[in-house]
Tab-separated table of C-alpha atoms in Angstrom:
chain	number	residue	atom	x	y	z
A	804	UNK	CA	171.392	34.794	147.299
A	805	UNK	CA	168.925	32.150	147.632
A	806	UNK	CA	165.843	32.099	149.847
A	807	UNK	CA	164.899	29.155	151.862
A	808	UNK	CA	162.341	26.488	150.737
A	809	UNK	CA	159.714	26.091	153.214
A	810	UNK	CA	158.460	22.337	153.019
A	811	UNK	CA	155.766	20.547	155.068
A	812	UNK	CA	152.236	19.220	155.145
A	813	UNK	CA	148.841	20.399	156.235
A	814	UNK	CA	149.084	19.524	160.065
A	815	UNK	CA	151.828	17.714	161.553
A	816	UNK	CA	150.291	14.341	162.162
A	817	UNK	CA	152.912	11.346	161.399
A	818	UNK	CA	151.719	7.972	159.843
A	819	UNK	CA	153.113	5.167	161.736
A	820	UNK	CA	154.907	3.899	158.838
A	821	UNK	CA	157.188	6.949	158.523
A	822	UNK	CA	158.042	7.379	161.995
A	823	UNK	CA	161.715	5.891	161.403
A	824	UNK	CA	162.379	8.942	159.461
A	825	UNK	CA	161.824	11.263	162.391
A	826	UNK	CA	163.137	11.926	165.604
A	827	UNK	CA	162.003	9.294	168.002
A	828	UNK	CA	161.122	11.298	171.101
A	829	UNK	CA	159.088	14.321	171.559
A	830	UNK	CA	155.591	15.527	171.024
A	831	UNK	CA	154.118	15.108	167.683
A	832	UNK	CA	155.109	18.489	166.597
A	833	UNK	CA	158.675	18.131	167.762
A	834	UNK	CA	159.217	15.104	165.684
A	835	UNK	CA	157.763	16.515	162.984
A	836	UNK	CA	160.006	19.568	163.291
A	837	UNK	CA	163.110	17.369	163.301
A	838	UNK	CA	162.659	16.835	159.642
A	839	UNK	CA	160.414	19.613	158.161
A	840	UNK	CA	160.943	23.321	158.433
A	841	UNK	CA	157.379	24.387	158.048
A	842	UNK	CA	153.643	23.349	158.522
A	843	UNK	CA	150.274	24.655	157.568
A	844	UNK	CA	147.952	24.918	160.451
A	845	UNK	CA	144.354	24.167	159.129
A	846	UNK	CA	142.590	23.576	162.455
A	847	UNK	CA	142.614	27.326	163.006
A	848	UNK	CA	139.956	27.458	159.988
A	849	UNK	CA	137.490	25.573	161.946
A	850	UNK	CA	138.193	26.832	165.924
A	851	UNK	CA	140.149	29.317	167.489
A	852	UNK	CA	143.031	28.394	169.354
A	853	UNK	CA	143.980	30.147	172.424
A	854	UNK	CA	147.355	32.702	172.569
A	855	UNK	CA	148.947	30.214	174.980
A	856	UNK	CA	148.477	27.288	172.670
A	857	UNK	CA	150.211	29.218	169.936
A	858	UNK	CA	153.032	30.279	172.069
A	859	UNK	CA	153.640	26.533	173.007
A	860	UNK	CA	153.799	25.580	169.474
A	861	UNK	CA	156.321	28.167	168.793
A	862	UNK	CA	158.640	27.062	171.645
A	863	UNK	CA	158.491	23.544	170.625
A	864	UNK	CA	160.094	24.073	167.257
A	865	UNK	CA	163.695	25.093	166.096
A	866	UNK	CA	164.254	28.744	165.412
A	867	UNK	CA	164.091	28.347	161.546
A	868	UNK	CA	160.847	26.719	161.588
A	869	UNK	CA	157.798	28.738	160.294
A	870	UNK	CA	154.274	28.271	160.676
A	871	UNK	CA	151.316	28.998	157.975
A	872	UNK	CA	148.043	29.836	159.819
A	873	UNK	CA	144.897	29.324	157.792
A	874	UNK	CA	142.446	32.145	158.506
A	875	UNK	CA	139.112	31.250	160.352
A	876	UNK	CA	136.162	30.269	157.926
A	877	UNK	CA	134.126	32.550	160.095
A	878	UNK	CA	136.044	35.627	158.302
A	879	UNK	CA	136.248	34.132	154.978
A	880	UNK	CA	132.846	32.033	154.527
A	881	UNK	CA	130.775	33.433	156.923
A	882	UNK	CA	131.259	36.980	157.001
A	883	UNK	CA	132.610	36.833	153.489
A	884	UNK	CA	135.268	39.522	154.076
A	885	UNK	CA	132.950	42.010	155.210
A	886	UNK	CA	132.865	43.798	158.552
A	887	UNK	CA	135.830	41.621	159.773
A	888	UNK	CA	137.899	44.154	161.830
A	889	UNK	CA	136.738	42.754	165.312
A	890	UNK	CA	137.256	38.955	163.985
A	891	UNK	CA	140.775	40.088	162.467
A	892	UNK	CA	141.846	41.501	165.954
A	893	UNK	CA	140.910	38.221	167.741
A	894	UNK	CA	142.570	35.800	165.270
A	895	UNK	CA	145.621	37.936	164.996
A	896	UNK	CA	145.690	38.402	168.784
A	897	UNK	CA	145.982	34.449	168.911
A	898	UNK	CA	148.233	33.414	166.063
A	899	UNK	CA	150.788	36.532	166.579
A	900	UNK	CA	151.895	34.551	169.813
A	901	UNK	CA	153.728	32.282	167.299
A	902	UNK	CA	156.279	35.338	167.256
A	903	UNK	CA	158.961	34.873	164.848
A	904	UNK	CA	157.695	31.393	163.895
A	905	UNK	CA	154.732	33.055	162.212
A	906	UNK	CA	155.768	32.758	158.685
A	907	UNK	CA	152.511	33.228	156.545
A	908	UNK	CA	148.880	33.799	156.779
A	909	UNK	CA	146.636	31.696	154.321
A	910	UNK	CA	143.335	33.001	153.021
A	911	UNK	CA	141.219	30.488	151.414
A	912	UNK	CA	138.071	31.429	150.058
A	913	UNK	CA	134.723	29.664	149.171
A	914	UNK	CA	133.988	28.889	145.513
A	915	UNK	CA	130.918	30.794	145.747
A	916	UNK	CA	132.674	34.045	146.823
A	917	UNK	CA	133.489	36.537	143.792
A	918	UNK	CA	135.765	39.384	143.573
A	919	UNK	CA	134.060	42.590	144.428
A	920	UNK	CA	136.830	45.240	144.291
A	921	UNK	CA	135.426	47.183	147.177
A	922	UNK	CA	134.748	44.451	149.488
A	923	UNK	CA	138.354	43.000	148.735
A	924	UNK	CA	140.216	46.377	148.949
A	925	UNK	CA	138.516	47.028	152.381
A	926	UNK	CA	139.555	43.475	153.863
A	927	UNK	CA	143.050	43.415	152.748
A	928	UNK	CA	143.569	47.047	153.640
A	929	UNK	CA	142.386	46.325	157.199
A	930	UNK	CA	144.576	43.007	157.202
A	931	UNK	CA	147.652	45.146	155.985
A	932	UNK	CA	147.062	47.699	158.883
A	933	UNK	CA	146.941	44.865	161.484
A	934	UNK	CA	149.674	42.482	159.951
A	935	UNK	CA	152.962	43.035	157.786
A	936	UNK	CA	154.031	39.485	157.207
A	937	UNK	CA	153.483	37.307	154.298
A	938	UNK	CA	149.815	36.717	153.186
A	939	UNK	CA	148.534	34.417	150.668
A	940	UNK	CA	145.235	33.979	148.995
A	941	UNK	CA	143.743	30.887	147.374
A	942	UNK	CA	140.662	32.170	145.561
A	943	UNK	CA	138.242	29.561	144.006
A	944	UNK	CA	136.097	31.735	141.783
A	945	UNK	CA	137.431	32.601	138.438
A	946	UNK	CA	136.315	36.515	138.790
A	947	UNK	CA	139.592	36.799	141.377
A	948	UNK	CA	141.812	36.663	138.063
A	949	UNK	CA	140.795	40.565	137.970
A	950	UNK	CA	142.331	41.105	141.466
A	951	UNK	CA	145.870	41.211	140.208
A	952	UNK	CA	146.478	44.799	140.429
A	953	UNK	CA	145.023	44.819	144.074
A	954	UNK	CA	146.994	42.063	145.196
A	955	UNK	CA	150.149	43.621	143.713
A	956	UNK	CA	149.505	47.063	145.548
A	957	UNK	CA	148.900	45.317	149.005
A	958	UNK	CA	151.616	42.572	148.678
A	959	UNK	CA	149.229	39.616	148.830
A	960	UNK	CA	150.524	36.507	146.911
A	961	UNK	CA	148.056	34.204	145.110
A	962	UNK	CA	148.569	30.421	145.740
A	963	UNK	CA	149.473	27.988	143.097
A	964	UNK	CA	146.875	25.163	144.002
A	965	UNK	CA	146.948	21.638	142.408
A	966	UNK	CA	144.583	20.572	141.193
A	967	UNK	CA	143.680	24.297	140.075
A	968	UNK	CA	139.898	25.374	140.195
A	969	UNK	CA	140.530	28.578	138.199
A	970	UNK	CA	142.455	29.273	135.046
A	971	UNK	CA	146.093	29.676	135.585
A	972	UNK	CA	145.553	28.771	139.161
A	973	UNK	CA	148.445	26.285	139.204
A	974	UNK	CA	150.803	29.102	139.059
A	975	UNK	CA	151.578	31.591	141.714
A	976	UNK	CA	150.443	35.075	140.772
A	977	UNK	CA	149.623	38.301	142.599
A	978	UNK	CA	152.642	39.844	144.730
A	979	UNK	CA	155.838	38.097	143.851
A	980	UNK	CA	157.403	38.696	147.273
A	981	UNK	CA	156.242	35.080	148.472
A	982	UNK	CA	155.223	32.131	146.364
A	983	UNK	CA	153.012	29.416	147.903
A	984	UNK	CA	152.088	26.201	146.388
A	985	UNK	CA	149.302	23.892	147.766
A	986	UNK	CA	149.258	20.335	146.686
A	987	UNK	CA	145.864	19.061	147.400
A	988	UNK	CA	146.353	15.490	145.753
A	989	UNK	CA	145.394	14.531	142.158
A	990	UNK	CA	143.689	13.103	140.407
A	991	UNK	CA	141.607	11.978	143.750
A	992	UNK	CA	141.604	15.207	145.893
A	993	UNK	CA	143.382	14.854	149.303
A	994	UNK	CA	143.913	11.390	148.431
A	995	UNK	CA	146.334	10.747	145.662
A	996	UNK	CA	150.278	10.385	146.075
A	997	UNK	CA	152.213	12.574	143.773
A	998	UNK	CA	155.074	10.200	143.400
A	999	UNK	CA	158.868	10.571	142.437
A	1000	UNK	CA	158.162	11.849	138.828
A	1001	UNK	CA	155.514	14.611	139.787
A	1002	UNK	CA	157.617	15.656	142.877
A	1003	UNK	CA	160.687	15.912	140.675
A	1004	UNK	CA	158.862	18.090	138.295
A	1005	UNK	CA	157.711	20.238	141.325
A	1006	UNK	CA	161.003	20.211	142.798
A	1007	UNK	CA	162.468	21.798	139.485
A	1008	UNK	CA	159.920	24.771	139.640
A	1009	UNK	CA	160.225	25.319	143.316
A	1010	UNK	CA	164.174	25.491	142.771
A	1011	UNK	CA	163.943	27.956	140.300
A	1012	UNK	CA	161.849	30.212	142.568
A	1013	UNK	CA	164.234	29.987	145.539
A	1014	UNK	CA	167.128	30.644	143.250
A	1015	UNK	CA	165.616	34.133	142.260
A	1016	UNK	CA	165.661	34.694	146.111
A	1017	UNK	CA	161.822	34.282	146.765
A	1018	UNK	CA	160.758	33.068	149.811
A	1019	UNK	CA	158.865	29.689	148.461
A	1020	UNK	CA	156.679	27.629	150.361
A	1021	UNK	CA	155.454	23.847	149.321
A	1022	UNK	CA	152.443	22.434	151.601
A	1023	UNK	CA	151.362	19.032	150.838
A	1024	UNK	CA	147.815	18.767	151.609
A	1025	UNK	CA	147.064	15.178	150.188
A	1026	UNK	CA	146.716	14.073	154.031
A	1027	UNK	CA	143.790	11.881	154.148
A	1028	UNK	CA	145.728	8.793	153.274
A	1029	UNK	CA	149.025	9.780	154.932
A	1030	UNK	CA	150.810	10.164	151.671
A	1031	UNK	CA	151.748	13.945	152.285
A	1032	UNK	CA	154.618	12.992	154.356
A	1033	UNK	CA	156.070	10.541	151.945
A	1034	UNK	CA	155.936	13.362	148.931
A	1035	UNK	CA	157.366	16.107	151.473
A	1036	UNK	CA	160.069	13.774	152.393
A	1037	UNK	CA	160.884	12.960	148.793
A	1038	UNK	CA	161.014	16.852	147.870
A	1039	UNK	CA	163.585	17.388	150.724
A	1040	UNK	CA	165.608	14.763	149.503
A	1041	UNK	CA	165.929	16.004	146.129
A	1042	UNK	CA	166.831	19.634	147.078
A	1043	UNK	CA	168.798	19.754	150.381
A	1044	UNK	CA	170.669	22.602	149.324
A	1045	UNK	CA	167.547	24.936	149.538
A	1046	UNK	CA	166.344	23.255	152.856
A	1047	UNK	CA	167.177	24.741	156.261
A	1048	UNK	CA	165.965	22.591	159.074
């Protein structure tokens, strides 16, 4: 039995030239969700959103739609994963108002944050005590390659990022109960389109993952020039059998 392929962009902004591909009426999110079944909320990294805002977003999308929510930089970049219990309670108290539409939490670390086993274990244990759903980690310091046992034990997936910033960072690792690709754009970060050939190559990898029965995410983050929308639509057209709108 295959899993669903969750496909979307970092944010639900729709460039005007792609409007004809989406529903003509509704809010930006409702129109976005007429084609895609997932989105990554990056704004939560920069500022908190009220619980009622998350609840409104959840009510705006179809039942099969899922949100991935990026953890606040206050936790990852300022507290640097230490002494986060209160901040975690506040963040989860907000985003869990997405209800069943909360599909994943994304933890992206700063390049300067190295793997310290005690700190990482305490943080992810505290997170797991509060949240049982899918969690993925995007580390950007090579020392996190040594965190595999911890990630497996606490059921934390490691993001496959393009372009990778650590060795083997372009392949999902950690716990294999979820696989999450973040395509940031290359060679120009956030700017470059992937285009038909690279999207097709990515689609083959994603297809193999969902055929293993593993929940699989693909988020296009090359949003600066609006090209994420085109690449994500191209991916859906290649493997519609894995896509549940």
